[in-house]
PDB file of C-alpha atoms in Angstrom:
ATOM      1  CA  MET A 241       0.000   0.000   0.000  1.00  0.00           C
ATOM      2  CA  SER A 242       1.458   3.379  -1.024  1.00  0.00           C
ATOM      3  CA  GLY A 243       2.297   6.076   1.490  1.00  0.00           C
ATOM      4  CA  ARG A 244      -0.488   8.319   0.219  1.00  0.00           C
ATOM      5  CA  ARG A 245      -3.076   5.564   0.486  1.00  0.00           C
ATOM      6  CA  THR A 246      -1.840   4.630   3.953  1.00  0.00           C
ATOM      7  CA  ALA A 247      -2.194   8.241   5.100  1.00  0.00           C
ATOM      8  CA  ALA A 248      -5.683   8.431   3.638  1.00  0.00           C
ATOM      9  CA  ARG A 249      -6.787   5.235   5.404  1.00  0.00           C
ATOM     10  CA  LEU A 250      -5.337   6.443   8.712  1.00  0.00           C
ATOM     11  CA  ALA A 251      -7.180   9.735   8.270  1.00  0.00           C
ATOM     12  CA  LEU A 252     -10.419   7.797   7.782  1.00  0.00           C
ATOM     13  CA  VAL A 253      -9.745   5.795  10.960  1.00  0.00           C
ATOM     14  CA  GLY A 254      -9.295   9.087  12.822  1.00  0.00           C
ATOM     15  CA  PHE A 255     -12.423  10.582  11.265  1.00  0.00           C
ATOM     16  CA  GLY A 256     -14.491   7.559  12.251  1.00  0.00           C
ATOM     17  CA  ALA A 257     -13.161   7.639  15.813  1.00  0.00           C
ATOM     18  CA  LEU A 258     -13.750  11.366  16.283  1.00  0.00           C
ATOM     19  CA  ALA A 259     -17.238  11.164  14.798  1.00  0.00           C
ATOM     20  CA  ALA A 260     -18.194   8.242  17.041  1.00  0.00           C
ATOM     21  CA  ARG A 261     -16.899   9.972  20.171  1.00  0.00           C
ATOM     22  CA  GLY A 262     -18.752  13.161  19.251  1.00  0.00           C
ATOM     23  CA  VAL A 263     -22.065  11.400  18.568  1.00  0.00           C
ATOM     24  CA  LEU A 264     -21.756   9.267  21.706  1.00  0.00           C
ATOM     25  CA  SER A 265     -21.004  12.285  23.877  1.00  0.00           C
ATOM     26  CA  GLY A 266     -23.964  14.173  22.454  1.00  0.00           C
ATOM     27  CA  LEU A 267     -26.364  11.270  22.931  1.00  0.00           C
ATOM     28  CA  ARG A 268     -25.272  10.660  26.517  1.00  0.00           C
ATOM     29  CA  ARG A 269     -25.876  14.333  27.340  1.00  0.00           C
ATOM     30  CA  ALA A 270     -29.321  14.409  25.716  1.00  0.00           C
ATOM     31  CA  SER A 271     -32.280  15.289  27.928  1.00  0.00           C
ATOM     32  CA  ASN A 272     -34.006  11.974  27.152  1.00  0.00           C
ATOM     33  CA  ALA A 273     -30.855   9.839  27.463  1.00  0.00           C
ATOM     34  CA  HIS A 274     -32.419   7.737  30.228  1.00  0.00           C
ATOM     35  CA  ASP A 275     -35.022   6.500  27.741  1.00  0.00           C
ATOM     36  CA  TRP A 276     -32.244   4.445  26.151  1.00  0.00           C
ATOM     37  CA  ASP A 277     -31.177   2.656  29.318  1.00  0.00           C
ATOM     38  CA  ARG A 278     -31.395  -1.124  29.214  1.00  0.00           C
ATOM     39  CA  THR A 279     -30.319  -4.034  31.413  1.00  0.00           C
ATOM     40  CA  ASN A 280     -27.445  -6.214  30.225  1.00  0.00           C
ATOM     41  CA  PHE A 281     -26.671  -9.885  30.866  1.00  0.00           C
ATOM     42  CA  ARG A 282     -25.371  -9.179  34.383  1.00  0.00           C
ATOM     43  CA  GLY A 283     -28.302  -6.985  35.353  1.00  0.00           C
ATOM     44  CA  ALA A 284     -26.287  -3.758  35.009  1.00  0.00           C
ATOM     45  CA  THR A 285     -27.902  -0.666  33.517  1.00  0.00           C
ATOM     46  CA  VAL A 286     -26.239   0.405  30.285  1.00  0.00           C
ATOM     47  CA  SER A 287     -27.132   2.848  27.525  1.00  0.00           C
ATOM     48  CA  LEU A 288     -28.111   2.026  23.967  1.00  0.00           C
ATOM     49  CA  ALA A 289     -26.263   5.169  22.862  1.00  0.00           C
ATOM     50  CA  GLY A 290     -23.299   3.119  21.659  1.00  0.00           C
ATOM     51  CA  GLY A 291     -25.389   1.759  18.790  1.00  0.00           C
ATOM     52  CA  PRO A 292     -26.312   4.979  16.979  1.00  0.00           C
ATOM     53  CA  ALA A 293     -22.836   6.376  17.695  1.00  0.00           C
ATOM     54  CA  VAL A 294     -21.182   3.480  15.861  1.00  0.00           C
ATOM     55  CA  ALA A 295     -23.862   3.350  13.161  1.00  0.00           C
ATOM     56  CA  ALA A 296     -23.701   7.055  12.301  1.00  0.00           C
ATOM     57  CA  ALA A 297     -19.919   7.407  12.449  1.00  0.00           C
ATOM     58  CA  ALA A 298     -19.224   4.145  10.632  1.00  0.00           C
ATOM     59  CA  THR A 299     -21.722   4.923   7.875  1.00  0.00           C
ATOM     60  CA  LEU A 300     -20.517   8.465   7.223  1.00  0.00           C
ATOM     61  CA  SER A 301     -16.837   7.540   7.304  1.00  0.00           C
ATOM     62  CA  ALA A 302     -17.426   4.531   5.035  1.00  0.00           C
ATOM     63  CA  ALA A 303     -19.189   6.773   2.526  1.00  0.00           C
ATOM     64  CA  ALA A 304     -16.304   9.256   2.733  1.00  0.00           C
ATOM     65  CA  GLY A 305     -13.801   6.498   1.965  1.00  0.00           C
ATOM     66  CA  ALA A 306     -15.790   4.660  -0.716  1.00  0.00           C
ATOM     67  CA  GLY A 307     -13.938   6.300  -3.602  1.00  0.00           C
ATOM     68  CA  SER A 308     -16.934   6.596  -5.932  1.00  0.00           C
ATOM     69  CA  ALA A 309     -20.467   7.966  -5.921  1.00  0.00           C
ATOM     70  CA  PRO A 310     -22.104   4.516  -6.240  1.00  0.00           C
ATOM     71  CA  GLY A 311     -19.873   3.179  -3.475  1.00  0.00           C
ATOM     72  CA  ALA A 312     -20.705   6.092  -1.180  1.00  0.00           C
ATOM     73  CA  ALA A 313     -24.422   5.649  -1.839  1.00  0.00           C
ATOM     74  CA  ALA A 314     -24.113   1.920  -1.138  1.00  0.00           C
ATOM     75  CA  ALA A 315     -22.404   2.641   2.192  1.00  0.00           C
ATOM     76  CA  LEU A 316     -25.073   5.147   3.205  1.00  0.00           C
ATOM     77  CA  ILE A 317     -27.842   2.703   2.351  1.00  0.00           C
ATOM     78  CA  ALA A 318     -26.220  -0.404   3.860  1.00  0.00           C
ATOM     79  CA  GLY A 319     -25.012   1.182   7.102  1.00  0.00           C
ATOM     80  CA  GLY A 320     -27.783   3.720   7.471  1.00  0.00           C
ATOM     81  CA  GLY A 321     -30.597   1.339   6.574  1.00  0.00           C
ATOM     82  CA  ALA A 322     -29.386  -1.513   8.780  1.00  0.00           C
ATOM     83  CA  GLY A 323     -28.712   0.898  11.646  1.00  0.00           C
ATOM     84  CA  ALA A 324     -32.114   2.566  11.380  1.00  0.00           C
ATOM     85  CA  VAL A 325     -34.192  -0.620  11.489  1.00  0.00           C
ATOM     86  CA  GLY A 326     -31.906  -1.953  14.213  1.00  0.00           C
ATOM     87  CA  TRP A 327     -32.538   1.172  16.291  1.00  0.00           C
ATOM     88  CA  TYR A 328     -36.284   0.742  15.792  1.00  0.00           C
ATOM     89  CA  ASP A 329     -36.027  -2.817  17.120  1.00  0.00           C
ATOM     90  CA  ASP A 330     -33.868  -1.643  20.026  1.00  0.00           C
ATOM     91  CA  ILE A 331     -36.463   0.931  21.072  1.00  0.00           C
ATOM     92  CA  VAL A 332     -39.741  -0.972  20.666  1.00  0.00           C
ATOM     93  CA  GLY A 333     -38.627  -4.615  20.521  1.00  0.00           C
ATOM     94  CA  GLY A 334     -39.203  -5.189  24.223  1.00  0.00           C
ATOM     95  CA  ARG A 335     -42.886  -4.284  24.067  1.00  0.00           C
ATOM     96  CA  PRO A 336     -45.322  -7.212  24.414  1.00  0.00           C
ATOM     97  CA  GLU A 337     -46.871  -6.718  20.967  1.00  0.00           C
ATOM     98  CA  HIS A 338     -43.445  -7.161  19.358  1.00  0.00           C
ATOM     99  CA  GLN A 339     -42.442 -10.288  21.250  1.00  0.00           C
ATOM    100  CA  ALA A 340     -41.816 -13.398  19.158  1.00  0.00           C
ATOM    101  CA  LYS A 341     -39.224 -16.151  19.246  1.00  0.00           C
ATOM    102  CA  GLY A 342     -37.035 -16.726  16.212  1.00  0.00           C
ATOM    103  CA  PHE A 343     -37.837 -16.333  12.533  1.00  0.00           C
ATOM    104  CA  ARG A 344     -40.777 -18.687  12.775  1.00  0.00           C
ATOM    105  CA  GLY A 345     -42.237 -16.699  15.624  1.00  0.00           C
ATOM    106  CA  HIS A 346     -42.085 -13.473  13.643  1.00  0.00           C
ATOM    107  CA  LEU A 347     -43.665 -15.135  10.617  1.00  0.00           C
ATOM    108  CA  ALA A 348     -46.385 -16.611  12.820  1.00  0.00           C
ATOM    109  CA  ALA A 349     -47.062 -13.122  14.180  1.00  0.00           C
ATOM    110  CA  LEU A 350     -47.369 -11.848  10.606  1.00  0.00           C
ATOM    111  CA  ARG A 351     -49.958 -14.529   9.854  1.00  0.00           C
ATOM    112  CA  ASP A 352     -51.892 -13.134  12.803  1.00  0.00           C
ATOM    113  CA  CYS A 353     -51.697  -9.690  11.169  1.00  0.00           C
ATOM    114  CA  ARG A 354     -49.085  -8.512  13.679  1.00  0.00           C
ATOM    115  CA  VAL A 355     -45.914  -6.923  12.344  1.00  0.00           C
ATOM    116  CA  THR A 356     -43.142  -7.230  14.928  1.00  0.00           C
ATOM    117  CA  SER A 357     -40.134  -4.953  15.135  1.00  0.00           C
ATOM    118  CA  GLY A 358     -37.945  -7.994  14.494  1.00  0.00           C
ATOM    119  CA  LEU A 359     -39.722  -8.620  11.200  1.00  0.00           C
ATOM    120  CA  VAL A 360     -39.280  -4.973  10.252  1.00  0.00           C
ATOM    121  CA  LYS A 361     -35.573  -5.351  11.000  1.00  0.00           C
ATOM    122  CA  ILE A 362     -35.235  -8.521   8.931  1.00  0.00           C
ATOM    123  CA  GLY A 363     -36.974  -6.932   5.973  1.00  0.00           C
ATOM    124  CA  GLY A 364     -35.180  -3.607   6.332  1.00  0.00           C
ATOM    125  CA  VAL A 365     -31.707  -5.115   6.481  1.00  0.00           C
ATOM    126  CA  GLY A 366     -32.534  -7.291   3.480  1.00  0.00           C
ATOM    127  CA  VAL A 367     -33.812  -4.385   1.390  1.00  0.00           C
ATOM    128  CA  ALA A 368     -30.828  -2.218   2.352  1.00  0.00           C
ATOM    129  CA  GLY A 369     -28.468  -5.041   1.412  1.00  0.00           C
ATOM    130  CA  LEU A 370     -30.178  -5.545  -1.935  1.00  0.00           C
ATOM    131  CA  ALA A 371     -30.082  -1.840  -2.809  1.00  0.00           C
ATOM    132  CA  ALA A 372     -26.432  -1.530  -1.763  1.00  0.00           C
ATOM    133  CA  ALA A 373     -25.440  -4.620  -3.752  1.00  0.00           C
ATOM    134  CA  ALA A 374     -27.234  -3.251  -6.823  1.00  0.00           C
ATOM    135  CA  LEU A 375     -25.267   0.002  -6.535  1.00  0.00           C
ATOM    136  CA  VAL A 376     -22.008  -1.936  -6.210  1.00  0.00           C
ATOM    137  CA  GLU A 377     -22.893  -3.917  -9.337  1.00  0.00           C
ATOM    138  CA  ALA A 378     -23.790  -0.769 -11.270  1.00  0.00           C
ATOM    139  CA  GLY A 379     -20.541   0.928 -10.297  1.00  0.00           C
ATOM    140  CA  SER A 380     -18.269  -2.073 -10.847  1.00  0.00           C
ATOM    141  CA  GLY A 381     -17.751  -1.498 -14.563  1.00  0.00           C
ATOM    142  CA  GLU A 382     -18.187  -5.230 -15.188  1.00  0.00           C
ATOM    143  CA  ARG A 383     -20.350  -6.266 -18.127  1.00  0.00           C
ATOM    144  CA  ARG A 384     -22.601  -9.121 -17.138  1.00  0.00           C
ATOM    145  CA  GLY A 385     -25.784 -10.432 -18.693  1.00  0.00           C
ATOM    146  CA  GLY A 386     -29.090  -9.800 -16.986  1.00  0.00           C
ATOM    147  CA  LEU A 387     -29.237 -13.136 -15.175  1.00  0.00           C
ATOM    148  CA  ARG A 388     -25.568 -13.097 -14.119  1.00  0.00           C
ATOM    149  CA  ALA A 389     -25.911  -9.545 -12.837  1.00  0.00           C
ATOM    150  CA  ALA A 390     -29.072 -10.456 -10.907  1.00  0.00           C
ATOM    151  CA  VAL A 391     -27.363 -13.459  -9.314  1.00  0.00           C
ATOM    152  CA  ASN A 392     -24.339 -11.350  -8.371  1.00  0.00           C
ATOM    153  CA  VAL A 393     -26.583  -8.704  -6.789  1.00  0.00           C
ATOM    154  CA  ALA A 394     -28.521 -11.359  -4.871  1.00  0.00           C
ATOM    155  CA  LEU A 395     -25.299 -12.913  -3.566  1.00  0.00           C
ATOM    156  CA  GLY A 396     -23.962  -9.491  -2.584  1.00  0.00           C
ATOM    157  CA  ALA A 397     -27.189  -8.687  -0.756  1.00  0.00           C
ATOM    158  CA  GLY A 398     -26.926 -11.990   1.085  1.00  0.00           C
ATOM    159  CA  VAL A 399     -23.345 -11.244   2.166  1.00  0.00           C
ATOM    160  CA  ILE A 400     -24.285  -7.761   3.419  1.00  0.00           C
ATOM    161  CA  ALA A 401     -27.409  -8.891   5.302  1.00  0.00           C
ATOM    162  CA  GLY A 402     -25.772 -12.098   6.525  1.00  0.00           C
ATOM    163  CA  THR A 403     -22.763 -10.274   7.958  1.00  0.00           C
ATOM    164  CA  ALA A 404     -25.044  -7.742   9.651  1.00  0.00           C
ATOM    165  CA  ASN A 405     -26.963 -10.592  11.257  1.00  0.00           C
ATOM    166  CA  LEU A 406     -23.821 -12.471  12.325  1.00  0.00           C
ATOM    167  CA  VAL A 407     -22.264  -9.446  14.028  1.00  0.00           C
ATOM    168  CA  ASN A 408     -25.584  -8.907  15.776  1.00  0.00           C
ATOM    169  CA  LEU A 409     -25.568 -12.540  16.957  1.00  0.00           C
ATOM    170  CA  LEU A 410     -22.120 -11.950  18.447  1.00  0.00           C
ATOM    171  CA  ASP A 411     -23.278  -8.904  20.414  1.00  0.00           C
ATOM    172  CA  LEU A 412     -24.001 -10.989  23.508  1.00  0.00           C
ATOM    173  CA  ARG A 413     -21.220  -9.855  25.807  1.00  0.00           C
ATOM    174  CA  PRO A 414     -19.480  -6.478  26.189  1.00  0.00           C
ATOM    175  CA  GLY A 415     -16.997  -5.807  23.417  1.00  0.00           C
ATOM    176  CA  ARG A 416     -17.382  -9.142  21.629  1.00  0.00           C
ATOM    177  CA  ALA A 417     -19.056  -7.918  18.436  1.00  0.00           C
ATOM    178  CA  LEU A 418     -16.729  -4.929  18.129  1.00  0.00           C
ATOM    179  CA  LYS A 419     -13.635  -7.107  18.623  1.00  0.00           C
ATOM    180  CA  VAL A 420     -14.658  -9.713  16.029  1.00  0.00           C
ATOM    181  CA  GLY A 421     -15.901  -7.114  13.575  1.00  0.00           C
ATOM    182  CA  THR A 422     -12.749  -5.042  13.906  1.00  0.00           C
ATOM    183  CA  VAL A 423     -10.490  -8.037  13.292  1.00  0.00           C
ATOM    184  CA  ALA A 424     -12.458  -8.846  10.117  1.00  0.00           C
ATOM    185  CA  ALA A 425     -12.525  -5.226   8.958  1.00  0.00           C
ATOM    186  CA  THR A 426      -8.849  -4.544   9.710  1.00  0.00           C
ATOM    187  CA  SER A 427      -7.838  -7.456   7.489  1.00  0.00           C
ATOM    188  CA  MET A 428      -9.322  -5.521   4.543  1.00  0.00           C
ATOM    189  CA  ILE A 429      -7.952  -2.042   5.249  1.00  0.00           C
ATOM    190  CA  ALA A 430      -4.912  -2.462   2.992  1.00  0.00           C
ATOM    191  CA  GLY A 431      -6.982  -3.888   0.129  1.00  0.00           C
ATOM    192  CA  PRO A 432      -9.127  -2.359  -2.619  1.00  0.00           C
ATOM    193  CA  ALA A 433     -12.160  -2.006  -0.327  1.00  0.00           C
ATOM    194  CA  GLY A 434     -10.127  -0.639   2.574  1.00  0.00           C
ATOM    195  CA  GLY A 435     -11.657   2.808   2.306  1.00  0.00           C
ATOM    196  CA  LEU A 436     -15.040   1.341   3.177  1.00  0.00           C
ATOM    197  CA  VAL A 437     -13.859  -0.183   6.459  1.00  0.00           C
ATOM    198  CA  ALA A 438     -11.155   2.193   7.717  1.00  0.00           C
ATOM    199  CA  GLY A 439     -13.618   4.700   9.158  1.00  0.00           C
ATOM    200  CA  PRO A 440     -15.867   2.026  10.702  1.00  0.00           C
ATOM    201  CA  VAL A 441     -12.785   0.510  12.393  1.00  0.00           C
ATOM    202  CA  GLY A 442     -12.048   3.902  13.940  1.00  0.00           C
ATOM    203  CA  ALA A 443     -15.654   4.224  15.127  1.00  0.00           C
ATOM    204  CA  ALA A 444     -15.536   0.754  16.684  1.00  0.00           C
ATOM    205  CA  ILE A 445     -12.235   1.419  18.461  1.00  0.00           C
ATOM    206  CA  ALA A 446     -13.588   4.687  19.863  1.00  0.00           C
ATOM    207  CA  VAL A 447     -16.685   3.065  21.382  1.00  0.00           C
ATOM    208  CA  LEU A 448     -15.001  -0.188  22.474  1.00  0.00           C
ATOM    209  CA  PRO A 449     -13.805   1.051  25.916  1.00  0.00           C
ATOM    210  CA  ALA A 450     -17.313   2.180  26.878  1.00  0.00           C
ATOM    211  CA  ASP A 451     -18.750  -1.117  25.612  1.00  0.00           C
ATOM    212  CA  LEU A 452     -16.198  -3.159  27.563  1.00  0.00           C
ATOM    213  CA  GLY A 453     -16.832  -1.004  30.636  1.00  0.00           C
ATOM    214  CA  GLU A 454     -20.573  -1.749  30.431  1.00  0.00           C
ATOM    215  CA  GLU A 455     -21.430   1.915  30.044  1.00  0.00           C
ATOM    216  CA  VAL A 456     -23.034   1.459  26.624  1.00  0.00           C
ATOM    217  CA  MET A 457     -24.093  -1.389  24.377  1.00  0.00           C
ATOM    218  CA  LEU A 458     -24.218  -1.694  20.610  1.00  0.00           C
ATOM    219  CA  GLY A 459     -27.706  -3.089  20.394  1.00  0.00           C
ATOM    220  CA  ASP A 460     -29.073  -3.948  16.978  1.00  0.00           C
ATOM    221  CA  ALA A 461     -28.404  -0.455  15.619  1.00  0.00           C
ATOM    222  CA  GLY A 462     -24.643  -0.585  16.052  1.00  0.00           C
ATOM    223  CA  ALA A 463     -24.125  -4.292  15.401  1.00  0.00           C
ATOM    224  CA  ASN A 464     -26.263  -4.364  12.256  1.00  0.00           C
ATOM    225  CA  ALA A 465     -24.717  -1.217  10.790  1.00  0.00           C
ATOM    226  CA  TYR A 466     -21.129  -2.308  11.508  1.00  0.00           C
ATOM    227  CA  GLY A 467     -21.793  -5.779  10.145  1.00  0.00           C
ATOM    228  CA  ALA A 468     -23.541  -4.469   7.031  1.00  0.00           C
ATOM    229  CA  LEU A 469     -20.589  -2.228   6.173  1.00  0.00           C
ATOM    230  CA  ILE A 470     -18.125  -5.081   6.664  1.00  0.00           C
ATOM    231  CA  GLY A 471     -20.350  -7.202   4.426  1.00  0.00           C
ATOM    232  CA  LEU A 472     -20.450  -4.406   1.842  1.00  0.00           C
ATOM    233  CA  ALA A 473     -16.651  -4.300   1.761  1.00  0.00           C
ATOM    234  CA  MET A 474     -16.488  -8.080   1.311  1.00  0.00           C
ATOM    235  CA  ALA A 475     -19.070  -7.949  -1.480  1.00  0.00           C
ATOM    236  CA  THR A 476     -17.228  -5.099  -3.199  1.00  0.00           C
ATOM    237  CA  ARG A 477     -13.917  -6.948  -3.355  1.00  0.00           C
ATOM    238  CA  THR A 478     -15.253 -10.361  -4.438  1.00  0.00           C
ATOM    239  CA  GLY A 479     -16.899 -11.952  -7.461  1.00  0.00           C
ATOM    240  CA  PRO A 480     -19.860 -14.344  -7.616  1.00  0.00           C
ATOM    241  CA  TRP A 481     -18.021 -17.505  -6.547  1.00  0.00           C
ATOM    242  CA  ARG A 482     -16.336 -15.945  -3.557  1.00  0.00           C
ATOM    243  CA  ARG A 483     -19.560 -14.241  -2.572  1.00  0.00           C
ATOM    244  CA  ALA A 484     -21.303 -17.595  -2.708  1.00  0.00           C
ATOM    245  CA  ALA A 485     -18.600 -19.160  -0.523  1.00  0.00           C
ATOM    246  CA  ILE A 486     -18.815 -16.335   2.017  1.00  0.00           C
ATOM    247  CA  LEU A 487     -22.594 -16.558   2.040  1.00  0.00           C
ATOM    248  CA  ALA A 488     -22.438 -20.306   2.632  1.00  0.00           C
ATOM    249  CA  GLY A 489     -20.148 -19.731   5.613  1.00  0.00           C
ATOM    250  CA  LEU A 490     -22.427 -17.052   7.022  1.00  0.00           C
ATOM    251  CA  GLY A 491     -25.420 -19.323   6.593  1.00  0.00           C
ATOM    252  CA  ALA A 492     -23.671 -22.182   8.358  1.00  0.00           C
ATOM    253  CA  LEU A 493     -22.711 -20.004  11.327  1.00  0.00           C
ATOM    254  CA  THR A 494     -26.208 -18.565  11.565  1.00  0.00           C
ATOM    255  CA  ALA A 495     -27.752 -22.030  11.485  1.00  0.00           C
ATOM    256  CA  ALA A 496     -25.266 -23.228  14.101  1.00  0.00           C
ATOM    257  CA  SER A 497     -26.259 -20.350  16.393  1.00  0.00           C
ATOM    258  CA  GLU A 498     -29.754 -21.854  16.601  1.00  0.00           C
ATOM    259  CA  LYS A 499     -28.361 -25.068  18.098  1.00  0.00           C
ATOM    260  CA  VAL A 500     -25.002 -24.222  19.670  1.00  0.00           C
ATOM    261  CA  SER A 501     -24.191 -21.468  22.157  1.00  0.00           C
ATOM    262  CA  PHE A 502     -21.312 -19.358  20.848  1.00  0.00           C
ATOM    263  CA  THR A 503     -20.736 -18.198  24.413  1.00  0.00           C
ATOM    264  CA  LYS A 504     -20.304 -21.762  25.657  1.00  0.00           C
ATOM    265  CA  VAL A 505     -17.884 -22.534  22.829  1.00  0.00           C
ATOM    266  CA  ILE A 506     -15.840 -19.424  23.630  1.00  0.00           C
ATOM    267  CA  GLU A 507     -15.825 -20.190  27.353  1.00  0.00           C
ATOM    268  CA  ALA A 508     -14.647 -23.749  26.663  1.00  0.00           C
ATOM    269  CA  THR A 509     -11.743 -22.588  24.458  1.00  0.00           C
ATOM    270  CA  PRO A 510      -8.949 -20.986  26.547  1.00  0.00           C
ATOM    271  CA  VAL A 511      -7.523 -18.716  23.834  1.00  0.00           C
ATOM    272  CA  LEU A 512     -10.927 -17.479  22.711  1.00  0.00           C
ATOM    273  CA  ARG A 513     -12.036 -17.042  26.305  1.00  0.00           C
ATOM    274  CA  GLU A 514      -9.075 -14.826  27.162  1.00  0.00           C
ATOM    275  CA  ILE A 515      -9.479 -12.712  24.036  1.00  0.00           C
ATOM    276  CA  ASP A 516     -13.208 -12.410  24.666  1.00  0.00           C
ATOM    277  CA  ARG A 517     -12.654 -11.238  28.267  1.00  0.00           C
ATOM    278  CA  LEU A 518      -9.736  -8.933  27.460  1.00  0.00           C
ATOM    279  CA  GLY A 519     -10.500  -5.446  28.778  1.00  0.00           C
ATOM    280  CA  ARG A 520     -13.925  -6.399  30.045  1.00  0.00           C
ATOM    281  CA  ARG A 521     -15.140  -4.953  33.313  1.00  0.00           C
ATOM    282  CA  SER A 522     -16.566  -8.245  34.582  1.00  0.00           C
ATOM    283  CA  ALA A 523     -14.066 -11.122  34.790  1.00  0.00           C
ATOM    284  CA  VAL A 524     -16.603 -13.550  36.237  1.00  0.00           C
ATOM    285  CA  ARG A 525     -17.600 -16.561  34.201  1.00  0.00           C
ATOM    286  CA  ASP A 526     -20.396 -15.578  31.836  1.00  0.00           C
ATOM    287  CA  PRO A 527     -23.559 -17.663  31.904  1.00  0.00           C
ATOM    288  CA  GLY A 528     -23.904 -19.533  28.633  1.00  0.00           C
ATOM    289  CA  GLY A 529     -27.001 -19.040  26.607  1.00  0.00           C
ATOM    290  CA  PRO A 530     -29.975 -17.627  28.475  1.00  0.00           C
ATOM    291  CA  ALA A 531     -33.221 -18.085  26.577  1.00  0.00           C
ATOM    292  CA  ALA A 532     -34.527 -15.083  24.703  1.00  0.00           C
ATOM    293  CA  ALA A 533     -37.753 -13.824  23.330  1.00  0.00           C
ATOM    294  CA  GLY A 534     -38.421 -11.182  20.741  1.00  0.00           C
ATOM    295  CA  ARG A 535     -35.220 -11.718  18.761  1.00  0.00           C
ATOM    296  CA  PRO A 536     -35.156 -12.867  15.147  1.00  0.00           C
ATOM    297  CA  GLY A 537     -32.973 -15.923  15.013  1.00  0.00           C
ATOM    298  CA  ALA A 538     -33.136 -16.344  18.781  1.00  0.00           C
ATOM    299  CA  GLY A 539     -31.354 -19.529  19.782  1.00  0.00           C
ATOM    300  CA  PRO A 540     -29.313 -20.902  22.639  1.00  0.00           C
ATOM    301  CA  ASP A 541     -26.963 -17.932  22.488  1.00  0.00           C
ATOM    302  CA  ALA A 542     -29.553 -15.177  22.450  1.00  0.00           C
ATOM    303  CA  GLU A 543     -29.656 -12.340  24.943  1.00  0.00           C
ATOM    304  CA  PRO A 544     -32.430 -11.726  27.440  1.00  0.00           C
ATOM    305  CA  PRO A 545     -35.026  -9.316  26.021  1.00  0.00           C
ATOM    306  CA  THR A 546     -33.784  -6.652  28.440  1.00  0.00           C
ATOM    307  CA  ARG A 547     -30.530  -6.312  26.501  1.00  0.00           C
ATOM    308  CA  GLY A 548     -31.044  -3.946  23.592  1.00  0.00           C
TER     309      GLY A 548
END
C-alpha cells in the first residue's frame, strides 16, 4: 500500500473515531438519554447510545472512503438502513406486541396480522443489502448479462445482510461484536475495499472502551450497521463464486447459532475465552445461553429481552 493511500486510510480511521466519540457524547448528554437505558446480561444498567454512535460514524466515514459515488451511496444505504431498522427494534422490541421467538415466531405473528419490530428489521436489512449490492454492481464497470448480474446482486445482498446478522448474533457480551468485527474489517484495510472499512474501524475502536466497561451497548443499531458495512466491503472486493462461498459460511454459522451457544464454545476454548474477556469490566464466568424472546434468530446464544 502506497504512502499516500496509507495516510488516507489512517485519516479515515481518525475521522471515524472522532465522529463516534462526538455522537456518543452528544447522545449521553441528551435530555431523554435515560429512555435508552437497558439491562445487560449481568443486570447492570447500560445505555443504547453506543449503537447509533457506531452506526452514524461508521456509515458516514465509510461513505467518505468509498472512492466513488455509487460506493458512497451503497455505504449510506447499507449502514444507514441496517442501523435505522436496528434502532427501531432496540427501542420498541421489548414491548409485548413485538415479542416473538425466532424467525418462525415473527412469521407466525405476521400470519396473525401482527408486524413485529424484528420482522421490520429482517426486511429492512434485506432491502438495504439488496439496494447496496445493486449500486455496487452498477458501479463495478463489469459487463454481465441480466441473469448473471441479478445473481451477483442477490449474492452481494446476502453477504451484506448475513454479515449484519452475524455481528448482531455476536453482540451478547461487552466488546465481543466490536472485537470480532474489527479483526475482520482490519484485514481488509490495505486492500481495494479498505476505504469502506477504515472509518468504521475507527468508530468501533472509539466506542469499544465504553462497551467493555458496560457503560453502553451496541444493540441492533450498532451491530447491524457495523456488520452491514463489513459485508459491503467483502461484497465489493469479491466476485460471484467468492460471494457464494462467504454466504455459505455465514449461513452455516447462523444455522449453528440456533443449536449451539457461541458463548459456551468461547468459554470452553482458553484462547478465545481470554481474548473475549480482554478489557472487560466483569471477569466472572459468563452464563452460557440464556433463553430469549423477541429476537429474530433467537437460539441458545440469544440475549435476554432486556438487553437492547
